[in-house]
Amino acid sequence: MRIGVLTAGGDCPGLNAVIRSVVHRALTGHDDEVIGFEDGFKGLLDGHFRPLDLNAVSGILARGGTILGSARLERNRLREAAESAPDLARQYGIDVLIPIGGEGTLTAARMLSDAGMPVVGVPKTIDNDISSTDRTFGFDTAVGVATEAMDRLKTTAESHQRVMVVEVMGRHAGWIALESGMAGGAHGICLPERPFQVDDLVKMVEERFARGKKFAVICVAEGAHPAEGSMDYKKGEIDQFGHERFQGIGNQLAVELERRLGKEARPVILGHVQRGGTPTAYDRVLATRFGWHAVEAAHRGQFGRMTALRGTNVEMVPLAEAVTQLKTVPEDRIREAESVF
Amino acid sequence: MRIGVLTAGGDCPGLNAVIRSVVHRALTGHDDEVIGFEDGFKGLLDGHFRPLDLNAVSGILARGGTILGSARLERNRLREAAESAPDLARQYGIDVLIPIGGEGTLTAARMLSDAGMPVVGVPKTIDNDISSTDRTFGFDTAVGVATEAMDRLKTTAESHQRVMVVEVMGRHAGWIALESGMAGGAHGICLPERPFQVDDLVKMVEERFARGKKFAVICVAEGAHPAEGSMDYKKGEIDQFGHERFQGIGNQLAVELERRLGKEARPVILGHVQRGGTPTAYDRVLATRFGWHAVEAAHRGQFGRMTALRGTNVEMVPLAEAVTQLKTVPEDRIREAESVF
Amino acid sequence: MRIGVLTAGGDCPGLNAVIRSVVHRALTGHDDEVIGFEDGFKGLLDGHFRPLDLNAVSGILARGGTILGSARLERNRLREAAESAPDLARQYGIDVLIPIGGEGTLTAARMLSDAGMPVVGVPKTIDNDISSTDRTFGFDTAVGVATEAMDRLKTTAESHQRVMVVEVMGRHAGWIALESGMAGGAHGICLPERPFQVDDLVKMVEERFARGKKFAVICVAEGAHPAEGSMDYKKGEIDQFGHERFQGIGNQLAVELERRLGKEARPVILGHVQRGGTPTAYDRVLATRFGWHAVEAAHRGQFGRMTALRGTNVEMVPLAEAVTQLKTVPEDRIREAESVF
Amino acid sequence: MRIGVLTAGGDCPGLNAVIRSVVHRALTGHDDEVIGFEDGFKGLLDGHFRPLDLNAVSGILARGGTILGSARLERNRLREAAESAPDLARQYGIDVLIPIGGEGTLTAARMLSDAGMPVVGVPKTIDNDISSTDRTFGFDTAVGVATEAMDRLKTTAESHQRVMVVEVMGRHAGWIALESGMAGGAHGICLPERPFQVDDLVKMVEERFARGKKFAVICVAEGAHPAEGSMDYKKGEIDQFGHERFQGIGNQLAVELERRLGKEARPVILGHVQRGGTPTAYDRVLATRFGWHAVEAAHRGQFGRMTALRGTNVEMVPLAEAVTQLKTVPEDRIREAESVF
């Protein structure tokens, strides 16, 4: 069998572990060949690829990033590509394409699959917001980085009687904020799933100070927003690459809290450190398993599906199922976190 | 409601996080009181306990060990205690006992429960070998520590053309060896579940050297053992506390490999560093959730049960179910790991 | 001997290690008593203090922050205090005051000393900018945190063809930027000591992209600024606590580079994570040695001095010497770093 | 200028950072060529080398091990080589050889230098026992690893009322034990420099238990040994590679303490994890500076010397000076540590 593999979308710790696992399983478990397309779907369309043997993936298990690169591709180029999907597969002589990516990538994968290309997807997102899989690799690493930052900030906040507002990633789903907030012992957690009341945060901080705990750490997902009328809040300027500049919710909330509390409130915007670097053991294992199962699924002819963690098992689920809706934090998970505020 | 909590058995990162979560949920989510028994069941029998309020659990989330202590108790003292279980509960005025512990503790918990004490258990083991829960807290930390060690050993092995034999914990189940071996990129993994052939390891190393990869890392669970006739192997001397001295399988395997290969093979016995210290974010979250759900279960009157992770949910399962058999590594999980050897 | 100890100024990993060491040496090496003033000089003036015995400092060696707290004090209150310095010492019955702090604290210490109070200072700053000591504790931790962040950002930058601008602490001296930039393998380092040319950075990035290295990491001290005419740059709004809001040099430089390069340039502002949390082994050792030597100096009557690392020795240097000028990065250290850009 | 570089001796975090720095400085600061000999002096004698350009050293700054490899060489082969040293240099067309290594390597370097080869040495040892340099890279990483292990063991020891005996590296000098013992808060530290009395350790532990601190951590250098008559102690069996098997001082001391105290005492032998893996920021900076200065010294014609840290400066010192005697821990450094026991 000849397998094509590519990585697309934002960085995510564990990408290299999947690539390595695909190559290892394909070459040692079967007698396959593997080629890697460079810079995501771009490499697929432009014919940039290279063969991947055991040496090519040596030493990458613990490395962040992706040896195959990743780049943006305009949506219409991809749509055109979909039309000639079977030709593409023939052109490279591949029997299956294994795209590793997030929601956008999986949607594209589904398009190609529907158009007749044999595809087995591997879901990837640090945000953990893909339906039909209990967890995605990269998420554990992101939560770990954010938690370590909160561990550090907590001692400072305590010694210096400060409020710390830590903004973590999560535009549409608050999983990172939820779990790093719980693990880091945040006293307040703000998620995109539920508009927050600034009054509640103010009250929480004041009650803490009143009982002698003269500090607080508040963990805010970048996609969290205040409840209507709760505070003045406006989106910042958007740059040419679609990123908001400086004025994220973390910064604005710190200013607001400082104003209302009359106490020092400092923002810390963790940003990209959450999505790079060496993956945790958990993410390496999950990524390795996903790679292994993707190859096995290909050999069983289970196309149009992607790997998914269900309990302790890795199962193959339809791509269609995965991309129809975002997995957000349900109410009962929020409730669990509230008592540790 | 008045809740008694205790920790028993070996150390496990996350114990303090459970205690903290029980106290937080009980005091802020309900209007409960919590007392903590010292040194496990010993404190319960000897009447050593102290009240736990929010201040008592402040700052312990990220701390290893247990603020309540843990000590061994002879089995017959416990059996006697079970006979007067309802009296014990009355004596302390507790409406529920939440014991946090491993297989031995949960068996004791079941005994007390059968004897009429209201009990809600919380499972704990770094070995991850308790049935009916997908994962236990402490395991992720242990795997993380072992993986980091292997990351370090790998560069040394490679630069200095050595075989490294890393012995990790796991007397009856090989979960730590399996996952840290996968995450650390070990070239051989030996588990208690399946006797290993020294010949296979020798062959693997020689093939690696032959194709220019002049090093190997082998991850061995302390409970792994060679297949009949595969190598000379005898148990070491046992000390008064039941521990084997020095001559564990890691040390003996390194000697054997050195002899057969004529190449340097060095053992590294990770030992207790795997079960101490600050828990990973994953373990803190799981421990916190277990504590929360234990309190909720108590309020719902779900006694004789323990918390268990099932998929992404925490559910309450009968204690009886949990302690009847060990959860060992199934064949298909071993197969996943083999291709990354 | 009766010793008073206090911590003042911003947070710095290692403060607790000094306090612990002072108490240990005083109580076990001598037969002293130690009291700790709360919230810096505020506790000294307001009479808030507590006795410190071995139990009081148990378990704090590895903990960030300061168990004694730290708070701002208006300069004139301190000046008044200086006038009655000998009375203050008498009032508390202390034979020596050991203030642990940065430049401001040491200046105050000198004032008190000149006014007749027996003082032995311990220098503290994550910025490493105090003259007469080779290093200060806290600095190594700050550099470590910044380096780890750059390690993570580098893989992301590489896989996703980005420029990362990492802003680290250092308002007047660029030590953190210099050393974390070197350790993190930054391709450009901007220090307060030498205005930077945006053109040089643009050229460096373009040259890298030209030879196939399609990413760059630039490490910028918060106090760095562009050379005259090099780019539009203005200080941000200052809040009531004296902090600049959002528009630090890191953010502005990223915008400027993105504009000029036409490539994605993302800022990461590390902020307070650099100054909190558990100290590195290096900082714990240095802090412990400083505490030990401060007590010894007190017993030798070496007042008006502070501990200083000189080579491998800890020596006592006049407070006057320490606070007259800032230790900035000399030209030859900058030159060493340039070849690794 | 044409520069030859090689790494010899045991593994040490920072080797790759030196290689990278030599190449960067030589190629971008000057217009040099660099070749790397493989597997230490073996490559020099056998003619195994490869050119090193910027790409060859890309991404290795943070990686443990050495990309050039390192292997043992019989002493007489080296002695023969020394006789034809000038020919060797001519043969490869190198104007200078930069060997990076420990005491053995530097002695060899001196032999080659005396025989007429232009040599600039770079000292390397995790043990920090080379005279004439304040510190060597690798040491900080080793201390960091050992400290982290002690942090983890301490919480376990405390919760479970145990004595932990941690054996760290240091055959002839106790620097790692001294600094990791101080940083990890060990209650006893045993160094090669001063035979220890088991009685003192027993007394210390008993006193701790008596005042309610029912645990202790003892940090032992592998080269430490009991005072005459203090305990039964014999060296273990030596294997064909010169390593002692299992029965190191850590293991034997734990058995002895357990016997005398009647309390559980568990050994942890950290072993090779201390000398592998990614270097700390401190070690990366020092290694990078050493590489830079080695190239500069070569250009100034300062042969027969090696780089050395003196205070905050890197200076060139005669090789002869460096290898005449081991730098052991002086009495006053031991005294500083005692009060924190």
PDB file of N, CA, C and O in Angstrom, chain B residues 153 156 164 266-270, chain D residues 126 142 145-146 166-169 176 222 268-276:
ATOM      1  N   LEU B 153      17.697   9.756  28.852  1.00  0.00           N
ATOM      2  CA  LEU B 153      18.584   8.608  28.641  1.00  0.00           C
ATOM      3  C   LEU B 153      18.828   8.351  27.161  1.00  0.00           C
ATOM      4  O   LEU B 153      19.886   7.857  26.783  1.00  0.00           O
ATOM      5  N   THR B 156      21.823  10.200  25.699  1.00  0.00           N
ATOM      6  CA  THR B 156      23.063   9.612  26.198  1.00  0.00           C
ATOM      7  C   THR B 156      23.345   8.286  25.523  1.00  0.00           C
ATOM      8  O   THR B 156      24.472   8.007  25.085  1.00  0.00           O
ATOM      9  N   MET B 164      20.340   1.024  27.247  1.00  0.00           N
ATOM     10  CA  MET B 164      19.845   1.459  28.547  1.00  0.00           C
ATOM     11  C   MET B 164      18.625   0.605  28.908  1.00  0.00           C
ATOM     12  O   MET B 164      17.696   0.487  28.101  1.00  0.00           O
ATOM     13  N   ARG B 266      23.431  -0.441  30.548  1.00  0.00           N
ATOM     14  CA  ARG B 266      23.347   0.139  31.875  1.00  0.00           C
ATOM     15  C   ARG B 266      21.925   0.159  32.399  1.00  0.00           C
ATOM     16  O   ARG B 266      21.024   0.598  31.678  1.00  0.00           O
ATOM     17  N   PRO B 267      21.721  -0.283  33.617  1.00  0.00           N
ATOM     18  CA  PRO B 267      20.379  -0.226  34.190  1.00  0.00           C
ATOM     19  C   PRO B 267      20.109   1.129  34.845  1.00  0.00           C
ATOM     20  O   PRO B 267      21.024   1.745  35.385  1.00  0.00           O
ATOM     21  N   VAL B 268      18.891   1.578  34.773  1.00  0.00           N
ATOM     22  CA  VAL B 268      18.447   2.743  35.553  1.00  0.00           C
ATOM     23  C   VAL B 268      17.132   2.339  36.221  1.00  0.00           C
ATOM     24  O   VAL B 268      16.170   1.977  35.536  1.00  0.00           O
ATOM     25  N   ILE B 269      17.133   2.353  37.553  1.00  0.00           N
ATOM     26  CA  ILE B 269      15.945   1.942  38.307  1.00  0.00           C
ATOM     27  C   ILE B 269      15.264   3.210  38.810  1.00  0.00           C
ATOM     28  O   ILE B 269      15.747   3.850  39.738  1.00  0.00           O
ATOM     29  N   LEU B 270      14.159   3.576  38.208  1.00  0.00           N
ATOM     30  CA  LEU B 270      13.584   4.886  38.542  1.00  0.00           C
ATOM     31  C   LEU B 270      13.032   4.965  39.958  1.00  0.00           C
ATOM     32  O   LEU B 270      13.116   5.981  40.625  1.00  0.00           O
TER      33      LEU B 270
ATOM     34  N   ILE D 126      30.027  16.925  34.101  1.00  0.00           N
ATOM     35  CA  ILE D 126      28.874  17.199  34.960  1.00  0.00           C
ATOM     36  C   ILE D 126      29.312  17.275  36.419  1.00  0.00           C
ATOM     37  O   ILE D 126      28.600  17.805  37.256  1.00  0.00           O
ATOM     38  N   ALA D 142      22.751  18.541  35.748  1.00  0.00           N
ATOM     39  CA  ALA D 142      22.791  17.375  36.639  1.00  0.00           C
ATOM     40  C   ALA D 142      22.198  17.728  38.003  1.00  0.00           C
ATOM     41  O   ALA D 142      21.397  16.971  38.565  1.00  0.00           O
ATOM     42  N   VAL D 145      18.365  18.005  37.706  1.00  0.00           N
ATOM     43  CA  VAL D 145      17.693  16.713  37.655  1.00  0.00           C
ATOM     44  C   VAL D 145      17.638  16.074  39.049  1.00  0.00           C
ATOM     45  O   VAL D 145      16.597  15.568  39.489  1.00  0.00           O
ATOM     46  N   ALA D 146      18.758  16.121  39.746  1.00  0.00           N
ATOM     47  CA  ALA D 146      18.812  15.519  41.085  1.00  0.00           C
ATOM     48  C   ALA D 146      17.899  16.262  42.061  1.00  0.00           C
ATOM     49  O   ALA D 146      17.240  15.655  42.906  1.00  0.00           O
ATOM     50  N   VAL D 166      19.209   9.020  48.512  1.00  0.00           N
ATOM     51  CA  VAL D 166      19.320   9.325  47.091  1.00  0.00           C
ATOM     52  C   VAL D 166      20.779   9.350  46.681  1.00  0.00           C
ATOM     53  O   VAL D 166      21.549  10.179  47.186  1.00  0.00           O
ATOM     54  N   GLU D 167      21.161   8.450  45.805  1.00  0.00           N
ATOM     55  CA  GLU D 167      22.552   8.441  45.353  1.00  0.00           C
ATOM     56  C   GLU D 167      22.682   9.237  44.065  1.00  0.00           C
ATOM     57  O   GLU D 167      22.007   8.948  43.081  1.00  0.00           O
ATOM     58  N   VAL D 168      23.566  10.229  44.087  1.00  0.00           N
ATOM     59  CA  VAL D 168      23.788  11.049  42.891  1.00  0.00           C
ATOM     60  C   VAL D 168      25.216  10.832  42.389  1.00  0.00           C
ATOM     61  O   VAL D 168      26.032  10.209  43.057  1.00  0.00           O
ATOM     62  N   MET D 169      25.503  11.358  41.215  1.00  0.00           N
ATOM     63  CA  MET D 169      26.832  11.149  40.641  1.00  0.00           C
ATOM     64  C   MET D 169      27.903  11.963  41.363  1.00  0.00           C
ATOM     65  O   MET D 169      27.599  12.892  42.109  1.00  0.00           O
ATOM     66  N   ILE D 176      27.876  17.705  42.948  1.00  0.00           N
ATOM     67  CA  ILE D 176      26.455  17.458  42.650  1.00  0.00           C
ATOM     68  C   ILE D 176      25.691  17.156  43.941  1.00  0.00           C
ATOM     69  O   ILE D 176      24.603  17.688  44.175  1.00  0.00           O
ATOM     70  N   GLU D 222      27.981   9.123  44.806  1.00  0.00           N
ATOM     71  CA  GLU D 222      28.355   7.720  44.576  1.00  0.00           C
ATOM     72  C   GLU D 222      29.748   7.413  45.116  1.00  0.00           C
ATOM     73  O   GLU D 222      30.060   6.281  45.464  1.00  0.00           O
ATOM     74  N   VAL D 268      17.293   5.323  46.263  1.00  0.00           N
ATOM     75  CA  VAL D 268      16.989   5.700  44.882  1.00  0.00           C
ATOM     76  C   VAL D 268      18.313   6.066  44.225  1.00  0.00           C
ATOM     77  O   VAL D 268      19.003   6.973  44.692  1.00  0.00           O
ATOM     78  N   ILE D 269      18.678   5.327  43.176  1.00  0.00           N
ATOM     79  CA  ILE D 269      19.952   5.555  42.498  1.00  0.00           C
ATOM     80  C   ILE D 269      19.658   6.296  41.207  1.00  0.00           C
ATOM     81  O   ILE D 269      19.138   5.703  40.256  1.00  0.00           O
ATOM     82  N   LEU D 270      19.957   7.571  41.161  1.00  0.00           N
ATOM     83  CA  LEU D 270      19.500   8.358  40.004  1.00  0.00           C
ATOM     84  C   LEU D 270      20.200   7.983  38.706  1.00  0.00           C
ATOM     85  O   LEU D 270      19.605   7.999  37.637  1.00  0.00           O
ATOM     86  N   GLY D 271      21.484   7.697  38.791  1.00  0.00           N
ATOM     87  CA  GLY D 271      22.208   7.202  37.624  1.00  0.00           C
ATOM     88  C   GLY D 271      22.217   8.119  36.421  1.00  0.00           C
ATOM     89  O   GLY D 271      22.266   9.353  36.561  1.00  0.00           O
ATOM     90  N   HIS D 272      22.136   7.518  35.255  1.00  0.00           N
ATOM     91  CA  HIS D 272      22.414   8.240  34.020  1.00  0.00           C
ATOM     92  C   HIS D 272      21.429   9.336  33.649  1.00  0.00           C
ATOM     93  O   HIS D 272      21.727  10.131  32.753  1.00  0.00           O
ATOM     94  N   VAL D 273      20.272   9.374  34.275  1.00  0.00           N
ATOM     95  CA  VAL D 273      19.363  10.484  33.930  1.00  0.00           C
ATOM     96  C   VAL D 273      20.003  11.836  34.225  1.00  0.00           C
ATOM     97  O   VAL D 273      19.611  12.848  33.664  1.00  0.00           O
ATOM     98  N   GLN D 274      20.989  11.838  35.126  1.00  0.00           N
ATOM     99  CA  GLN D 274      21.655  13.089  35.468  1.00  0.00           C
ATOM    100  C   GLN D 274      22.553  13.627  34.363  1.00  0.00           C
ATOM    101  O   GLN D 274      22.920  14.790  34.363  1.00  0.00           O
ATOM    102  N   ARG D 275      22.962  12.769  33.440  1.00  0.00           N
ATOM    103  CA  ARG D 275      23.958  13.237  32.477  1.00  0.00           C
ATOM    104  C   ARG D 275      23.441  13.278  31.042  1.00  0.00           C
ATOM    105  O   ARG D 275      24.240  13.425  30.105  1.00  0.00           O
ATOM    106  N   GLY D 276      22.132  13.152  30.877  1.00  0.00           N
ATOM    107  CA  GLY D 276      21.604  13.183  29.521  1.00  0.00           C
ATOM    108  C   GLY D 276      20.526  14.237  29.377  1.00  0.00           C
ATOM    109  O   GLY D 276      20.153  14.908  30.323  1.00  0.00           O
TER     110      GLY D 276
END
